[in-house]
Short mmCIF file of C-alpha atoms in Angstrom, two decimals:
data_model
loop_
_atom_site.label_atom_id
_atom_site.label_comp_id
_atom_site.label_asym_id
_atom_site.label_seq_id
_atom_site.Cartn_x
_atom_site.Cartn_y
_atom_site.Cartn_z
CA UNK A 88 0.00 0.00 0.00
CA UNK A 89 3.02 2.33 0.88
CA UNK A 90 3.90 2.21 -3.05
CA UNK A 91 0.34 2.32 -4.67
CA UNK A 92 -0.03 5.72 -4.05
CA UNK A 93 -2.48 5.63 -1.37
CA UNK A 94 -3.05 8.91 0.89
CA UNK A 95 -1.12 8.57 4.03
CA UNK A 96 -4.09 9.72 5.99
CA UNK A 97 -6.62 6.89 3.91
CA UNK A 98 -3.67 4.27 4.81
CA UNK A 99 -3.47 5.87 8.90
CA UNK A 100 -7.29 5.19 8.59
CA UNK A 101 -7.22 1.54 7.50
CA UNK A 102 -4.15 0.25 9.63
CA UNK A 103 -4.11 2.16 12.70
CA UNK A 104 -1.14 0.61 14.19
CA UNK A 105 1.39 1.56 11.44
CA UNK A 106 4.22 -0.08 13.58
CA UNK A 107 2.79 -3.36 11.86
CA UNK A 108 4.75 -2.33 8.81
CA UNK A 109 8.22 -1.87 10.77
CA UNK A 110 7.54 -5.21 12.74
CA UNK A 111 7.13 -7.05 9.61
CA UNK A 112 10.13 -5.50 8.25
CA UNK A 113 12.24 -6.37 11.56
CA UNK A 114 11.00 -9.81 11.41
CA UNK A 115 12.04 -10.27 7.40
CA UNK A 116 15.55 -8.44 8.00
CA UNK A 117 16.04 -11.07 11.43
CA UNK A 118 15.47 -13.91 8.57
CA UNK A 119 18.30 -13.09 6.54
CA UNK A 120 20.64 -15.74 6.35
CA UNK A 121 23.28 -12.89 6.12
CA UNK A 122 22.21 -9.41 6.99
CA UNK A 123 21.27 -6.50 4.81
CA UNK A 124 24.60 -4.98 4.96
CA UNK A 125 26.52 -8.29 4.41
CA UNK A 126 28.50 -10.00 8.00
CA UNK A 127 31.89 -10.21 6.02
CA UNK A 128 32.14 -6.24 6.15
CA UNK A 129 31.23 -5.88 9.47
CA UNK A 130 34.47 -4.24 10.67
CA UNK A 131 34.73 -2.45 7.82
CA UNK A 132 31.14 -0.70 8.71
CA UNK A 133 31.76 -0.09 12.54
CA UNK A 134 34.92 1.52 10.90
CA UNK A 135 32.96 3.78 8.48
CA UNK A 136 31.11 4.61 11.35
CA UNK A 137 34.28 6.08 13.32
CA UNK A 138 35.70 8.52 10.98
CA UNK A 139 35.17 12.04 11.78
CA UNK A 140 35.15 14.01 8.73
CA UNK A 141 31.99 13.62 6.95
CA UNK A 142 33.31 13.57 3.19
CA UNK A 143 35.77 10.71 4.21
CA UNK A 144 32.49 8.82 5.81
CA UNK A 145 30.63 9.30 2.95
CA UNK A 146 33.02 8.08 0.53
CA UNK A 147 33.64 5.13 2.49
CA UNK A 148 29.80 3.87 2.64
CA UNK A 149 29.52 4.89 -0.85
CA UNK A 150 32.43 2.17 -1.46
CA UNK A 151 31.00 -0.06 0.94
CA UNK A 152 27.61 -0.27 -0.78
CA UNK A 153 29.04 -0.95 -4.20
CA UNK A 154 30.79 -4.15 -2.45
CA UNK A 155 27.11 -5.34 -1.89
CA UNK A 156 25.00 -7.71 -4.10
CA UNK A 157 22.68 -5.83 -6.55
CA UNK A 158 20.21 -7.50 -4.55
CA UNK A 159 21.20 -6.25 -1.21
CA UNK A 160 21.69 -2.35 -3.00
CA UNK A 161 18.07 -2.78 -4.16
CA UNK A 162 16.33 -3.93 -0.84
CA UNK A 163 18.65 -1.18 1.05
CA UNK A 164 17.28 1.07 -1.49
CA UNK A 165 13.62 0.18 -0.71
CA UNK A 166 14.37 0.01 2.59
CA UNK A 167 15.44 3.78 3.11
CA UNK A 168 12.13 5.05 0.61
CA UNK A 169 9.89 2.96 3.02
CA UNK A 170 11.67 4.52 5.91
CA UNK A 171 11.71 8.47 4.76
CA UNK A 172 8.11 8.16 4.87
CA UNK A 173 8.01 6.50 8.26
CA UNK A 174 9.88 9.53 9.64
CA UNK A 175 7.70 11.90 7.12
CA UNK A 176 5.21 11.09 9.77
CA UNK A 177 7.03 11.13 12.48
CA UNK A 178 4.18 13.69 14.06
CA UNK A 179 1.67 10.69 13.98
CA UNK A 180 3.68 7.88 14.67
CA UNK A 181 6.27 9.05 16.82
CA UNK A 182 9.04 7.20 15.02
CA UNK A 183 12.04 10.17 14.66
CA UNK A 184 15.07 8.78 12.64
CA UNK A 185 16.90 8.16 16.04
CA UNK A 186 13.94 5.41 16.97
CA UNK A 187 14.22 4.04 13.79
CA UNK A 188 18.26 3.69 14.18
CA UNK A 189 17.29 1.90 18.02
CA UNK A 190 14.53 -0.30 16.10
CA UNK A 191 15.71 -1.14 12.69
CA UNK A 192 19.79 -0.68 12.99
CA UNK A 193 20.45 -3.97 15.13
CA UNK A 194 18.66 -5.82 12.31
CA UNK A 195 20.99 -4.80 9.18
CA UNK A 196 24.15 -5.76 10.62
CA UNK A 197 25.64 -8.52 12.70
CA UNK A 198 28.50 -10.91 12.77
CA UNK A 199 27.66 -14.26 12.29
CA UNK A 200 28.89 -16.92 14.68
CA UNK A 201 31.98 -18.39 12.80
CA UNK A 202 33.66 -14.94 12.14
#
């Protein structure tokens, strides 16, 4: 329904718990045999994540996605429409993008158990 063009207020009127959506997508990301943002670069995210200089961040991730399957670039693409509308709303459903990063962030990333 997000991407048939329905109204955001006739979709807040037929599913009054929009959280639904971001449990479902939790639960789908959890199934992953290999998360979102693939295990095997897991260091190489967490050190994205500690440089300082924005630019130099940037560029990093930007090299960091490319390393992904198409497949994985597509659903992270979907994934971040989906969730700029979530936080569109943010008025009526309370989730800012800091809630999202608590609610969706532990589910795109994680090393599996042999590594």
């Amino acid at each position: 329904a997000l991407d048939a063009g329905v109204p955001n207020k006739q979709l807040r009127a037929q599913f009054k718990n929009l959280h639904i959506f971001t449990a479902v997508i939790k639960a789908y990301l959890r199934e992953l045999k290999d998360p979102l943002l693939c295990s095997k670069y897991s260091n190489l995210w967490v050190e994205a994540d500690g440089v300082k200089e924005r630019s130099k961040q940037v560029e990093l991730i930007k090299e960091l996605l490319a390393k992904l399957p198409e497949a994985n670039r597509t659903n992270i693409g979907y994934l971040v429409q989906f969730l700029s509308k979530l936080v569109a709303e943010k008025d009526h459903n309370l989730m800012t993008t800091a809630n999202l990063v608590i609610v969706i962030g532990p589910n795109l990333l994680w090393k599996k158990d042999s590594e």
